[in-house]
Structure formats: structure tokens, C-alpha cells
PDB file of C-alpha atoms in Angstrom:
ATOM      1  CA  SER A   1      10.364   0.543 -16.658  1.00 38.00           C
ATOM      2  CA  THR A   2      10.049   2.097 -20.200  1.00 39.00           C
ATOM      3  CA  LEU A   3       7.974  -0.901 -21.151  1.00 42.00           C
ATOM      4  CA  PHE A   4       5.416   0.113 -18.619  1.00 43.00           C
ATOM      5  CA  PRO A   5       4.376   3.819 -18.797  1.00 41.00           C
ATOM      6  CA  TYR A   6       2.588   3.989 -15.410  1.00 40.00           C
ATOM      7  CA  THR A   7       2.456   7.717 -15.458  1.00 38.00           C
ATOM      8  CA  THR A   8      -0.207   7.460 -18.090  1.00 39.00           C
ATOM      9  CA  LEU A   9      -2.373   5.099 -16.098  1.00 42.00           C
ATOM     10  CA  PHE A  10      -5.226   6.158 -13.765  1.00 44.00           C
ATOM     11  CA  ARG A  11      -4.523   3.657 -10.951  1.00 63.00           C
ATOM     12  CA  SER A  12      -1.690   1.464  -9.812  1.00 76.00           C
ATOM     13  CA  ARG A  13      -1.638  -1.336  -7.386  1.00 81.00           C
ATOM     14  CA  ASP A  14       1.709  -1.559  -5.556  1.00 81.00           C
ATOM     15  CA  ASP A  15       3.317  -3.668  -2.919  1.00 88.00           C
ATOM     16  CA  PHE A  16       6.548  -4.933  -1.549  1.00 92.00           C
ATOM     17  CA  THR A  17       7.611  -8.458  -0.549  1.00 91.00           C
ATOM     18  CA  SER A  18      10.826  -9.777   0.823  1.00 91.00           C
ATOM     19  CA  GLY A  19      13.460 -12.037  -0.940  1.00 89.00           C
ATOM     20  CA  ARG A  20      16.747 -13.485  -0.226  1.00 88.00           C
ATOM     21  CA  VAL A  21      20.075 -12.929  -2.110  1.00 91.00           C
ATOM     22  CA  ASN A  22      23.062 -14.910  -0.748  1.00 88.00           C
ATOM     23  CA  GLY A  23      21.385 -15.095   2.592  1.00 84.00           C
ATOM     24  CA  LYS A  24      20.633 -11.434   2.796  1.00 91.00           C
ATOM     25  CA  CYS A  25      17.183  -9.855   2.730  1.00 92.00           C
ATOM     26  CA  VAL A  26      16.167  -7.833  -0.261  1.00 93.00           C
ATOM     27  CA  GLN A  27      12.800  -6.377  -1.391  1.00 94.00           C
ATOM     28  CA  ILE A  28      10.731  -6.894  -4.467  1.00 93.00           C
ATOM     29  CA  LEU A  29       8.488  -4.054  -5.605  1.00 94.00           C
ATOM     30  CA  LEU A  30       5.588  -4.898  -7.837  1.00 93.00           C
ATOM     31  CA  CYS A  31       3.742  -2.203  -9.823  1.00 92.00           C
ATOM     32  CA  THR A  32       0.569  -3.243 -11.740  1.00 90.00           C
ATOM     33  CA  ASP A  33      -2.477  -1.770 -13.189  1.00 86.00           C
ATOM     34  CA  GLY A  34      -4.096  -5.257 -13.257  1.00 79.00           C
ATOM     35  CA  ASP A  35      -2.965  -5.902 -16.844  1.00 85.00           C
ATOM     36  CA  GLU A  36       0.683  -4.998 -16.951  1.00 89.00           C
ATOM     37  CA  LEU A  37       3.075  -6.126 -14.218  1.00 91.00           C
ATOM     38  CA  LEU A  38       6.533  -4.751 -13.367  1.00 93.00           C
ATOM     39  CA  TYR A  39       8.738  -6.561 -10.859  1.00 94.00           C
ATOM     40  CA  LEU A  40      11.745  -4.509  -9.532  1.00 95.00           C
ATOM     41  CA  LEU A  41      14.534  -5.708  -7.226  1.00 95.00           C
ATOM     42  CA  ARG A  42      15.284  -3.217  -4.426  1.00 95.00           C
ATOM     43  CA  ASP A  43      17.797  -3.363  -1.461  1.00 94.00           C
ATOM     44  CA  HIS A  44      15.178  -1.651   0.828  1.00 93.00           C
ATOM     45  CA  LYS A  45      11.596  -0.767   1.206  1.00 93.00           C
ATOM     46  CA  GLY A  46      10.524   2.862   1.747  1.00 93.00           C
ATOM     47  CA  HIS A  47      11.631   5.770  -0.249  1.00 95.00           C
ATOM     48  CA  LYS A  48      14.911   4.154  -1.351  1.00 94.00           C
ATOM     49  CA  GLY A  49      12.930   1.281  -2.755  1.00 94.00           C
ATOM     50  CA  ILE A  50      10.613   3.593  -4.782  1.00 95.00           C
ATOM     51  CA  THR A  51      13.503   5.699  -6.103  1.00 94.00           C
ATOM     52  CA  GLY A  52      13.900   4.987  -9.824  1.00 93.00           C
ATOM     53  CA  SER A  53      10.488   3.092 -10.119  1.00 93.00           C
ATOM     54  CA  PRO A  54       7.502   4.215 -12.048  1.00 90.00           C
ATOM     55  CA  LEU A  55       5.918   5.305  -8.713  1.00 92.00           C
ATOM     56  CA  GLU A  56       8.509   8.028  -8.271  1.00 92.00           C
ATOM     57  CA  ASP A  57       6.855  10.297 -10.851  1.00 91.00           C
ATOM     58  CA  TYR A  58       3.301   8.782 -10.629  1.00 91.00           C
ATOM     59  CA  LYS A  59       0.638  11.352 -10.356  1.00 90.00           C
ATOM     60  CA  ASN A  60      -2.628   9.324 -10.212  1.00 91.00           C
ATOM     61  CA  ILE A  61      -4.371   6.892  -7.763  1.00 93.00           C
ATOM     62  CA  ILE A  62      -2.366   4.271  -5.918  1.00 94.00           C
ATOM     63  CA  ILE A  63      -4.072   1.299  -4.298  1.00 94.00           C
ATOM     64  CA  HIS A  64      -2.053  -0.316  -1.560  1.00 93.00           C
ATOM     65  CA  ASP A  65      -2.011  -1.906   1.887  1.00 92.00           C
ATOM     66  CA  HIS A  66      -1.187   0.705   4.533  1.00 92.00           C
ATOM     67  CA  ASP A  67       2.474   1.394   3.693  1.00 92.00           C
ATOM     68  CA  VAL A  68       2.733   5.116   4.638  1.00 94.00           C
ATOM     69  CA  THR A  69       5.674   5.486   2.194  1.00 94.00           C
ATOM     70  CA  PHE A  70       3.175   5.356  -0.672  1.00 95.00           C
ATOM     71  CA  TYR A  71       1.449   8.457   0.620  1.00 95.00           C
ATOM     72  CA  SER A  72       4.401  10.539  -0.554  1.00 95.00           C
ATOM     73  CA  TYR A  73       3.692   9.519  -4.100  1.00 95.00           C
ATOM     74  CA  GLY A  74       0.746   9.609  -6.453  1.00 93.00           C
ATOM     75  CA  GLY A  75      -2.264  11.955  -6.436  1.00 92.00           C
ATOM     76  CA  SER A  76      -4.852   9.991  -4.385  1.00 94.00           C
ATOM     77  CA  HIS A  77      -4.838   6.752  -2.476  1.00 95.00           C
ATOM     78  CA  GLN A  78      -7.179   3.769  -1.886  1.00 95.00           C
ATOM     79  CA  GLU A  79      -6.445   1.585   1.150  1.00 96.00           C
ATOM     80  CA  CYS A  80      -6.891  -2.106   0.360  1.00 95.00           C
ATOM     81  CA  LEU A  81     -10.159  -3.100   2.039  1.00 96.00           C
ATOM     82  CA  ALA A  82      -9.407  -6.806   1.754  1.00 94.00           C
ATOM     83  CA  HIS A  83      -6.555  -6.203   4.115  1.00 95.00           C
ATOM     84  CA  VAL A  84      -8.723  -4.024   6.347  1.00 97.00           C
ATOM     85  CA  GLN A  85     -11.337  -6.699   6.646  1.00 97.00           C
ATOM     86  CA  ARG A  86      -8.614  -9.167   7.673  1.00 97.00           C
ATOM     87  CA  TYR A  87      -7.319  -6.793  10.308  1.00 97.00           C
ATOM     88  CA  LEU A  88     -10.894  -6.308  11.561  1.00 98.00           C
ATOM     89  CA  GLN A  89     -11.305 -10.059  11.930  1.00 98.00           C
ATOM     90  CA  ASP A  90      -8.110 -10.231  13.808  1.00 98.00           C
ATOM     91  CA  SER A  91      -9.342  -7.542  16.154  1.00 98.00           C
ATOM     92  CA  ILE A  92     -12.630  -9.426  16.617  1.00 98.00           C
ATOM     93  CA  ASP A  93     -10.669 -12.617  17.468  1.00 98.00           C
ATOM     94  CA  ASN A  94      -8.458 -10.708  19.992  1.00 97.00           C
ATOM     95  CA  GLU A  95     -10.886  -8.144  21.425  1.00 97.00           C
ATOM     96  CA  PRO A  96     -14.219 -10.081  21.660  1.00 96.00           C
ATOM     97  CA  ASP A  97     -15.701  -7.647  24.146  1.00 96.00           C
ATOM     98  CA  LEU A  98     -15.731  -4.773  21.582  1.00 98.00           C
ATOM     99  CA  HIS A  99     -18.567  -4.014  19.166  1.00 97.00           C
ATOM    100  CA  TRP A 100     -17.022  -1.570  16.670  1.00 98.00           C
ATOM    101  CA  ASN A 101     -14.799  -4.160  14.966  1.00 98.00           C
ATOM    102  CA  LYS A 102     -17.769  -6.317  14.184  1.00 98.00           C
ATOM    103  CA  ASP A 103     -19.894  -3.420  13.064  1.00 98.00           C
ATOM    104  CA  MET A 104     -17.231  -2.085  10.742  1.00 98.00           C
ATOM    105  CA  LYS A 105     -16.533  -5.418   9.145  1.00 98.00           C
ATOM    106  CA  GLU A 106     -20.257  -5.924   8.515  1.00 98.00           C
ATOM    107  CA  PHE A 107     -20.531  -2.365   7.206  1.00 98.00           C
ATOM    108  CA  LEU A 108     -17.626  -2.567   4.853  1.00 97.00           C
ATOM    109  CA  SER A 109     -18.877  -5.912   3.440  1.00 96.00           C
ATOM    110  CA  LYS A 110     -22.334  -4.362   2.873  1.00 95.00           C
ATOM    111  CA  ILE A 111     -21.279  -1.271   1.050  1.00 95.00           C
ATOM    112  CA  ILE A 112     -18.825  -3.238  -1.080  1.00 93.00           C
ATOM    113  CA  HIS A 113     -21.605  -5.648  -1.975  1.00 92.00           C
ATOM    114  CA  ASP A 114     -24.389  -3.042  -2.334  1.00 90.00           C
ATOM    115  CA  THR A 115     -22.212  -0.692  -4.538  1.00 88.00           C
ATOM    116  CA  LYS A 116     -20.196  -3.170  -6.540  1.00 83.00           C
ATOM    117  CA  GLU A 117     -22.430  -2.883  -9.604  1.00 82.00           C
ATOM    118  CA  ARG A 118     -23.749   0.574  -9.251  1.00 86.00           C
ATOM    119  CA  ARG A 119     -20.990   2.881  -7.970  1.00 83.00           C
ATOM    120  CA  SER A 120     -21.203   5.069 -10.994  1.00 83.00           C
ATOM    121  CA  GLU A 121     -24.933   5.655 -10.029  1.00 88.00           C
ATOM    122  CA  LEU A 122     -24.214   6.682  -6.347  1.00 90.00           C
ATOM    123  CA  SER A 123     -25.583  10.098  -5.537  1.00 92.00           C
ATOM    124  CA  LEU A 124     -23.694  12.589  -3.324  1.00 94.00           C
ATOM    125  CA  GLU A 125     -26.392  12.057  -0.671  1.00 95.00           C
ATOM    126  CA  GLU A 126     -25.921   8.325  -0.710  1.00 94.00           C
ATOM    127  CA  ILE A 127     -22.126   8.730  -0.293  1.00 95.00           C
ATOM    128  CA  SER A 128     -22.700  11.230   2.514  1.00 96.00           C
ATOM    129  CA  LEU A 129     -24.898   8.660   4.346  1.00 96.00           C
ATOM    130  CA  ILE A 130     -22.271   6.002   4.037  1.00 96.00           C
ATOM    131  CA  GLU A 131     -19.562   8.379   5.377  1.00 97.00           C
ATOM    132  CA  LYS A 132     -21.823   9.349   8.286  1.00 98.00           C
ATOM    133  CA  GLU A 133     -22.304   5.639   9.176  1.00 98.00           C
ATOM    134  CA  TYR A 134     -18.563   5.160   8.972  1.00 98.00           C
ATOM    135  CA  ASP A 135     -17.982   8.033  11.384  1.00 98.00           C
ATOM    136  CA  LYS A 136     -20.739   6.723  13.693  1.00 98.00           C
ATOM    137  CA  ILE A 137     -18.895   3.305  14.003  1.00 98.00           C
ATOM    138  CA  LEU A 138     -15.661   5.091  14.756  1.00 98.00           C
ATOM    139  CA  VAL A 139     -17.323   7.027  17.554  1.00 98.00           C
ATOM    140  CA  SER A 140     -18.477   3.703  19.014  1.00 98.00           C
ATOM    141  CA  ALA A 141     -14.857   2.521  18.794  1.00 98.00           C
ATOM    142  CA  GLU A 142     -13.869   5.471  20.936  1.00 98.00           C
ATOM    143  CA  LEU A 143     -16.400   4.429  23.484  1.00 98.00           C
ATOM    144  CA  ASP A 144     -15.338   0.732  23.315  1.00 98.00           C
ATOM    145  CA  TYR A 145     -11.767   1.645  24.014  1.00 98.00           C
ATOM    146  CA  ARG A 146     -12.768   3.844  26.939  1.00 97.00           C
ATOM    147  CA  GLU A 147     -14.523   0.972  28.524  1.00 97.00           C
ATOM    148  CA  HIS A 148     -11.902  -1.648  27.417  1.00 96.00           C
ATOM    149  CA  PRO A 149      -8.548   0.135  27.006  1.00 96.00           C
ATOM    150  CA  PRO A 150      -6.233  -1.458  24.420  1.00 95.00           C
ATOM    151  CA  SER A 151      -3.873  -4.164  25.861  1.00 93.00           C
ATOM    152  CA  LYS A 152      -0.172  -3.534  25.576  1.00 93.00           C
ATOM    153  CA  TYR A 153      -0.015  -7.149  24.382  1.00 96.00           C
ATOM    154  CA  TYR A 154      -2.453  -6.385  21.499  1.00 97.00           C
ATOM    155  CA  PRO A 155      -2.452  -2.760  20.330  1.00 97.00           C
ATOM    156  CA  ASP A 156      -3.330  -3.696  16.690  1.00 98.00           C
ATOM    157  CA  GLY A 157      -7.028  -3.183  17.075  1.00 98.00           C
ATOM    158  CA  TYR A 158      -6.720   0.324  18.465  1.00 98.00           C
ATOM    159  CA  ASN A 159      -4.032   1.168  15.907  1.00 98.00           C
ATOM    160  CA  LEU A 160      -6.397   0.053  13.132  1.00 98.00           C
ATOM    161  CA  PHE A 161      -9.198   2.290  14.598  1.00 98.00           C
ATOM    162  CA  SER A 162      -6.775   5.288  14.743  1.00 98.00           C
ATOM    163  CA  ARG A 163      -5.743   4.571  11.091  1.00 97.00           C
ATOM    164  CA  MET A 164      -9.275   4.261   9.765  1.00 98.00           C
ATOM    165  CA  LYS A 165     -10.095   7.559  11.509  1.00 98.00           C
ATOM    166  CA  LYS A 166      -7.062   9.477  10.146  1.00 97.00           C
ATOM    167  CA  TYR A 167      -7.397   8.051   6.656  1.00 97.00           C
ATOM    168  CA  LYS A 168     -11.146   8.023   6.265  1.00 97.00           C
ATOM    169  CA  ARG A 169     -10.903   9.460   2.747  1.00 97.00           C
ATOM    170  CA  GLU A 170      -8.471   6.799   1.661  1.00 97.00           C
ATOM    171  CA  HIS A 171     -10.668   4.003   2.975  1.00 97.00           C
ATOM    172  CA  LEU A 172     -13.743   5.388   1.058  1.00 96.00           C
ATOM    173  CA  LEU A 173     -12.184   6.785  -2.032  1.00 95.00           C
ATOM    174  CA  PHE A 174     -13.603   4.018  -4.220  1.00 94.00           C
ATOM    175  CA  LEU A 175     -17.092   5.404  -3.703  1.00 94.00           C
ATOM    176  CA  ASP A 176     -16.221   8.567  -5.640  1.00 91.00           C
ATOM    177  CA  HIS A 177     -14.197   6.833  -8.168  1.00 90.00           C
ATOM    178  CA  PRO A 178     -16.151   3.829  -9.730  1.00 87.00           C
ATOM    179  CA  GLU A 179     -13.264   3.179 -12.115  1.00 85.00           C
ATOM    180  CA  ILE A 180     -10.965   1.944  -9.342  1.00 87.00           C
ATOM    181  CA  GLU A 181     -11.036  -1.249  -7.251  1.00 88.00           C
ATOM    182  CA  TYR A 182     -11.018  -1.259  -3.440  1.00 91.00           C
ATOM    183  CA  THR A 183      -8.315  -3.898  -3.153  1.00 91.00           C
ATOM    184  CA  ASN A 184      -4.762  -4.403  -4.329  1.00 88.00           C
ATOM    185  CA  ASN A 185      -5.330  -8.137  -4.846  1.00 87.00           C
ATOM    186  CA  PRO A 186      -3.641  -8.205  -8.387  1.00 86.00           C
ATOM    187  CA  ALA A 187      -0.351  -6.984  -6.705  1.00 88.00           C
ATOM    188  CA  GLU A 188      -0.843  -9.605  -3.910  1.00 88.00           C
ATOM    189  CA  ARG A 189      -1.368 -12.392  -6.470  1.00 88.00           C
ATOM    190  CA  GLY A 190       1.629 -11.191  -8.490  1.00 90.00           C
ATOM    191  CA  LEU A 191       3.911 -11.176  -5.444  1.00 90.00           C
ATOM    192  CA  ARG A 192       2.775 -14.722  -4.328  1.00 91.00           C
ATOM    193  CA  LYS A 193       4.182 -15.952  -7.749  1.00 90.00           C
ATOM    194  CA  TYR A 194       7.469 -14.503  -6.887  1.00 89.00           C
ATOM    195  CA  LYS A 195       7.380 -15.957  -3.347  1.00 88.00           C
ATOM    196  CA  ARG A 196       6.806 -19.440  -4.959  1.00 89.00           C
ATOM    197  CA  LYS A 197      10.032 -18.981  -6.986  1.00 83.00           C
ATOM    198  CA  GLN A 198      11.911 -17.779  -3.913  1.00 83.00           C
ATOM    199  CA  LYS A 199      10.858 -20.840  -1.933  1.00 84.00           C
ATOM    200  CA  GLN A 200      11.949 -23.025  -4.736  1.00 83.00           C
ATOM    201  CA  ALA A 201      15.354 -21.343  -4.891  1.00 77.00           C
ATOM    202  CA  VAL A 202      15.606 -20.858  -1.060  1.00 72.00           C
ATOM    203  CA  THR A 203      18.217 -18.102  -1.617  1.00 75.00           C
ATOM    204  CA  PHE A 204      19.589 -16.560  -4.897  1.00 85.00           C
ATOM    205  CA  ARG A 205      23.310 -16.301  -5.206  1.00 89.00           C
ATOM    206  CA  SER A 206      23.501 -12.944  -6.909  1.00 91.00           C
ATOM    207  CA  LYS A 207      21.323  -9.905  -7.525  1.00 93.00           C
ATOM    208  CA  ASN A 208      21.778 -10.496 -11.233  1.00 93.00           C
ATOM    209  CA  SER A 209      19.787 -13.666 -10.892  1.00 91.00           C
ATOM    210  CA  VAL A 210      16.932 -11.922  -9.153  1.00 91.00           C
ATOM    211  CA  GLU A 211      16.982  -9.049 -11.673  1.00 93.00           C
ATOM    212  CA  THR A 212      16.774 -11.568 -14.539  1.00 91.00           C
ATOM    213  CA  LEU A 213      13.873 -13.331 -12.766  1.00 91.00           C
ATOM    214  CA  CYS A 214      12.052 -10.012 -12.283  1.00 93.00           C
ATOM    215  CA  LYS A 215      12.475  -9.104 -15.945  1.00 91.00           C
ATOM    216  CA  CYS A 216      11.285 -12.491 -17.071  1.00 88.00           C
ATOM    217  CA  MET A 217       8.309 -12.440 -14.706  1.00 91.00           C
ATOM    218  CA  SER A 218       7.292  -8.978 -15.852  1.00 92.00           C
ATOM    219  CA  ILE A 219       7.144 -10.069 -19.448  1.00 88.00           C
ATOM    220  CA  ILE A 220       5.554 -13.508 -18.851  1.00 89.00           C
ATOM    221  CA  GLU A 221       2.922 -12.277 -16.313  1.00 90.00           C
ATOM    222  CA  THR A 222       1.985  -9.300 -18.449  1.00 90.00           C
ATOM    223  CA  MET A 223       1.568 -11.525 -21.485  1.00 89.00           C
ATOM    224  CA  ARG A 224      -0.373 -14.003 -19.485  1.00 88.00           C
ATOM    225  CA  SER A 225      -2.783 -11.351 -18.273  1.00 85.00           C
ATOM    226  CA  SER A 226      -3.440 -10.261 -21.806  1.00 84.00           C
ATOM    227  CA  GLY A 227      -4.142 -13.801 -23.009  1.00 86.00           C
ATOM    228  CA  ALA A 228      -1.071 -13.884 -25.340  1.00 84.00           C
ATOM    229  CA  ASN A 229       0.651 -17.084 -26.317  1.00 87.00           C
ATOM    230  CA  ILE A 230       3.576 -17.082 -23.880  1.00 84.00           C
ATOM    231  CA  PHE A 231       5.587 -19.588 -25.815  1.00 85.00           C
ATOM    232  CA  LEU A 232       5.472 -17.466 -28.946  1.00 85.00           C
ATOM    233  CA  VAL A 233       6.304 -14.265 -26.986  1.00 78.00           C
ATOM    234  CA  ALA A 234       9.344 -16.061 -25.366  1.00 77.00           C
ATOM    235  CA  SER A 235      10.445 -17.461 -28.729  1.00 82.00           C
ATOM    236  CA  LYS A 236      10.486 -13.878 -30.202  1.00 80.00           C
ATOM    237  CA  VAL A 237      12.520 -12.558 -27.236  1.00 72.00           C
ATOM    238  CA  PHE A 238      15.276 -15.283 -27.503  1.00 73.00           C
ATOM    239  CA  SER A 239      15.214 -15.179 -31.409  1.00 79.00           C
ATOM    240  CA  GLY A 240      15.544 -11.396 -31.477  1.00 68.00           C
ATOM    241  CA  GLY A 241      12.245 -11.125 -33.366  1.00 58.00           C
TER     242      GLY A 241
END
């Protein structure tokens, strides 16, 4: 972790994915600012998984899918809107009689598109209007669920509504901070690369193997993102240069 001083960065994208060691489930934590990537082997998710990682003392913005553990760390948070839009589509597919899910998905797509190139130019009045529209859609969600109570077989849509109401600031933080993204896609892409290695191995025989893989991927993926010659970097590592 000394190679990646995340406490000096303004935003970090973070996520967990599962792995297998000798048939048992472990977790891989990825911390990235989009340029540097750090893969860490953990026995568990949650606070135990974050202990000893750069996130433990991190004070700035964390971008993540809705893992509530992350809310105990960092200074501010941005919910990944790519995930939110997928969850909204799932609600649309499973709750076709509702309107709020369609309206919210269209609304988020519109503000992302409209503000992508000009977030630094948004006035407080414009942001206030966006927030009022967000609130208006959530009010319509309450009316939707009064008329069509959530099914015990599919509570996900209602849970998403409740989450978007409680964490309004974290869903719209990117409007006030043009320097941050509204997704944690770099972390998602980085973890997919680990998952491919996991599928090839099926299961690793020891934690040492996974830790070695994490260290190698941290170096290789960081060098790749910077455009460095990976062969030359690897040659220096093995030659002691």
C-alpha cells in the first residue's frame, strides 16, 4: 500500500469481488483513482476487509456501489449511477405498472448527458432545480407504492426508492464536484480482470498465490493505465533494477 498513497488523492473508486482459495471464499478489494490500481486479498468484506487498506485512513471522496460499509470511511461519497440505472431498469422490468422508475432512469440519463461537459459551469440555481426534480420523482414513487405495494417476491424496487431518498446527496454529489465521475466503472473493469484469472485457475491452492497475483496485477495494471512498457517494467522488477 506504500506504493499507492491514496490519502493524497481527491477521489477513490472502490469495490469488492469474491475469489476462491482452496475451495473457500475470499474477497478481493480494489482501490483505484483511475490511474493507479491496488488489489488486496481479504478474508471478508465489511470493516474487516477495509482494515489495513488505504481506505482505512482515507479522508476524501469515495465512489462506490451501495456498500454501506464504505460510508464509515472517507469524507464524502458518490453512489455509482451506472449501477443505479441498471437497478432502475430491473425495477422497470419487474414493476411495469409503476412510473417513477421510468421517470428516474430518464432523468438521470438526461442530467448526466446535459451536464457531462459543463458541470463546472452549473449555477447553484440549476443544481437546485435538478434536486427539486429528483425529489418530485421520489414523491411520485411514494404514490406508486401506495397504489401498488411492493411484492414480497420483489422488494428490490422499493428498497432502491428508499435508498435514493435517504442518500440523495450521495446520488447527486457529482453535480457539486465536477472533478469526480458519477460511476465506479474503473474499479468494475479492474475486478473483471481478476475474475478472469479466477475462472482460469478455478480455485487457488494458497493465499500466497492470490497475494502474489494481487501484487503483480497492481503493478501491471497501473503501468498499463499510464501507458508504460509493461515488458520493461517487469524486466526491471525481476532484475532488481
